[in-house]
PDB file of C-alpha atoms in Angstrom:
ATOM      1  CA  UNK L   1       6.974   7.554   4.611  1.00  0.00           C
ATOM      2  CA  UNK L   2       9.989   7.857   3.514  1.00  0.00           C
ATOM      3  CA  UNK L   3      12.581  10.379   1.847  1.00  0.00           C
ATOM      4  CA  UNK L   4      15.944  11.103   1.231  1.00  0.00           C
ATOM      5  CA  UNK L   5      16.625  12.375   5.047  1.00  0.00           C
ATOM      6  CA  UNK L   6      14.355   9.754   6.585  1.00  0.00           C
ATOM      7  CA  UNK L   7      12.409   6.780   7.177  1.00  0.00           C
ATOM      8  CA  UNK L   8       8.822   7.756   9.079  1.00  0.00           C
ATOM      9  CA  UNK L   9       7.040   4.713  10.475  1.00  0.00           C
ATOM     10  CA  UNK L  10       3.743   4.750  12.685  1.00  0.00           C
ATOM     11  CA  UNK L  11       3.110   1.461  14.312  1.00  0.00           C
ATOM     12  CA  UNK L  12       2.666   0.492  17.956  1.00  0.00           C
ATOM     13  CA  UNK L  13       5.030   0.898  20.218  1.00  0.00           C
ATOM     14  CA  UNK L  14       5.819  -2.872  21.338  1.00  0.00           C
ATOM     15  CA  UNK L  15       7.066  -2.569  17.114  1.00  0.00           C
ATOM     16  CA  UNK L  16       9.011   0.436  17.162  1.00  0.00           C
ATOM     17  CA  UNK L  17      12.553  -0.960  15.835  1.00  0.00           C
ATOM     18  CA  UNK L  18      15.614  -0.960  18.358  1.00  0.00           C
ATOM     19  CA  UNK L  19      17.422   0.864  15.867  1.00  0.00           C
ATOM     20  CA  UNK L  20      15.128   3.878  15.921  1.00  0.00           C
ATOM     21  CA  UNK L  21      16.805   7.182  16.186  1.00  0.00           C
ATOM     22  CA  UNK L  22      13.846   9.394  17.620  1.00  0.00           C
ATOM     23  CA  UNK L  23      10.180   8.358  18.483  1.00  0.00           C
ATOM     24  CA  UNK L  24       7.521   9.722  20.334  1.00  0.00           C
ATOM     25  CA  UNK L  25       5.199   7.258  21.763  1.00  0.00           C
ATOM     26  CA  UNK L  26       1.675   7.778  23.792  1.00  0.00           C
ATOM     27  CA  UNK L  27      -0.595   8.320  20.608  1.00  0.00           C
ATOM     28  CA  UNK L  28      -4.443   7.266  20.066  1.00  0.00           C
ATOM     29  CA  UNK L  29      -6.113   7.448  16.570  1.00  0.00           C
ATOM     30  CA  UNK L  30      -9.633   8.155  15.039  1.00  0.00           C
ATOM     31  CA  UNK L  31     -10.597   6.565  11.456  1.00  0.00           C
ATOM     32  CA  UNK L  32     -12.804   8.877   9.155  1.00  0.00           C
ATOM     33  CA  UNK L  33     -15.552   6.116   8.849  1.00  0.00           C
ATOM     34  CA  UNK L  34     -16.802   4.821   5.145  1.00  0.00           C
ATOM     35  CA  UNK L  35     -14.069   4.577   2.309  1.00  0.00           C
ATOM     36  CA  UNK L  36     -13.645   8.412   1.299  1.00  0.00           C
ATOM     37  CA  UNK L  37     -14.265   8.911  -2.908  1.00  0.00           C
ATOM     38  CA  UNK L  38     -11.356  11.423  -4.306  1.00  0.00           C
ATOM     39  CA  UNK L  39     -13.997  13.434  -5.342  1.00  0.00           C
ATOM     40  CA  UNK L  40     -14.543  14.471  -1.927  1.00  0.00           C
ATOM     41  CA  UNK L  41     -13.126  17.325  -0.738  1.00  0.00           C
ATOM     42  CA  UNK L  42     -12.446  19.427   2.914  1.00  0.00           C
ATOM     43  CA  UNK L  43     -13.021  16.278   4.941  1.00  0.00           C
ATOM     44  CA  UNK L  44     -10.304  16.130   6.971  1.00  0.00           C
ATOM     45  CA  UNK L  45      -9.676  19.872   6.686  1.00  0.00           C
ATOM     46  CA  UNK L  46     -13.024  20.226   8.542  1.00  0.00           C
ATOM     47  CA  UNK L  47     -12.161  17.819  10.982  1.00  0.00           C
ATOM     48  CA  UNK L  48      -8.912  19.533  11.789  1.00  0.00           C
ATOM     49  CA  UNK L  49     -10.352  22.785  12.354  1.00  0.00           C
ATOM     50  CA  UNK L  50     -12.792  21.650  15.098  1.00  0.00           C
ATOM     51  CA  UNK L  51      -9.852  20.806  16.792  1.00  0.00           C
ATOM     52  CA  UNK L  52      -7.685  23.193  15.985  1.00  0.00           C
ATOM     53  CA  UNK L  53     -10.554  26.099  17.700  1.00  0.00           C
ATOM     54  CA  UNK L  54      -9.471  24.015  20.544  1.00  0.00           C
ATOM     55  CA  UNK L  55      -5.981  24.077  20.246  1.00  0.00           C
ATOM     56  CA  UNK L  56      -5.685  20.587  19.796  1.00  0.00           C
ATOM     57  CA  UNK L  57      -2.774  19.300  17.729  1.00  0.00           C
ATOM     58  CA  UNK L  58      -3.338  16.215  15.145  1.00  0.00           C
ATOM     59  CA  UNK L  59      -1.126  14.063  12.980  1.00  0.00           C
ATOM     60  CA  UNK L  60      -2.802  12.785  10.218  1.00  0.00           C
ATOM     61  CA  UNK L  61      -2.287  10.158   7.926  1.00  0.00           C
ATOM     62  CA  UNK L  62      -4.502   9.146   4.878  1.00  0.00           C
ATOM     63  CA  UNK L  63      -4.769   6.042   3.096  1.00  0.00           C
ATOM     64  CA  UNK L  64      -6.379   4.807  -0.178  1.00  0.00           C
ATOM     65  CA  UNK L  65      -9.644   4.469   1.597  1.00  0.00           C
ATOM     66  CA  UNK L  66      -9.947   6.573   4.288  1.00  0.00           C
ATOM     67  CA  UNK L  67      -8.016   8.797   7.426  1.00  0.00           C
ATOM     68  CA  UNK L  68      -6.656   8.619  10.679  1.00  0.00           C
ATOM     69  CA  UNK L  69      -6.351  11.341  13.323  1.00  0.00           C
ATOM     70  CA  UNK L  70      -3.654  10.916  15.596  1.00  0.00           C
ATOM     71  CA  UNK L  71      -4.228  12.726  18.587  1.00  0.00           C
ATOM     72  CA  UNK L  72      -1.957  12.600  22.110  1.00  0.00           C
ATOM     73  CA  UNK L  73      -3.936  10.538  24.703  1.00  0.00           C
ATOM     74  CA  UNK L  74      -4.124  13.098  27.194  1.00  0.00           C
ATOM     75  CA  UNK L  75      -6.070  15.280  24.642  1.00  0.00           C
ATOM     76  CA  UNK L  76      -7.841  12.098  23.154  1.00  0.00           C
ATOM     77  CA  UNK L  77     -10.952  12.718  25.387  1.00  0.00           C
ATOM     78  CA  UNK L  78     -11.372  16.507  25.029  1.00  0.00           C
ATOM     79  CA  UNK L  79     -11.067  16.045  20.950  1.00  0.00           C
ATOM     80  CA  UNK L  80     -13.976  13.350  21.182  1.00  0.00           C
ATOM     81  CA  UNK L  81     -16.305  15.981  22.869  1.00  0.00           C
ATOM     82  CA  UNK L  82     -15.123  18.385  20.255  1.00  0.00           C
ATOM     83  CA  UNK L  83     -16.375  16.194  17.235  1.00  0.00           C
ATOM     84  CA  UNK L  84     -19.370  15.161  19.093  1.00  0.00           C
ATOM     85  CA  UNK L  85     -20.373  18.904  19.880  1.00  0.00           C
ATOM     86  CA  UNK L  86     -19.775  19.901  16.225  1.00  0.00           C
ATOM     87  CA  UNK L  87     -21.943  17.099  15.163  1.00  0.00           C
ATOM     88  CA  UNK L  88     -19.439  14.095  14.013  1.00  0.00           C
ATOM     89  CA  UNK L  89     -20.331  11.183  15.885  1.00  0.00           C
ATOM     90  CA  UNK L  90     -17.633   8.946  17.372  1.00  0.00           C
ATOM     91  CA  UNK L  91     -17.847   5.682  18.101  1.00  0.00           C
TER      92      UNK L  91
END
């Protein structure tokens, strides 16, 4: 992403540019599975919410087809359970 106070990137960190001013590194991500029509709606706010009655903090990013949940790896295993207990598979 970018504006007129910054550039955003998400990659892996072995790509993370040497010029990079701030980062924050030790992420793992979850893909919404299927492409995702526009006409669907609460998806990720749903998935969110299971984790937020957890206190679990997310960064999301969405795409044309789909979304990602980032989620800090040392949470990673305790948000699985949470989506499996509410009833979203993960695989």
């Amino acid at each position: 992403g970018k504006t007129g106070e910054e550039n955003s990137l998400v990659c892996e960190t072995s790509r993370v540019p040497a010029n990079t001013t701030e980062r924050e590194d030790d992420w793992r991500a979850l893909r919404v599975a299927g492409k995702l029509d526009f006409t669907l709606v609460g998806i990720l706010a749903e998935l969110s919410a299971v984790l937020a009655r957890r206190n679990i903090g997310i960064f999301a990013v969405s795409t044309y087809n789909t979304d990602y949940i980032f989620l800090k790896n040392a949470r990673f295993e305790e948000a699985v359970s949470a989506f499996e207990k509410a009833g979203y598979p993960v695989k």
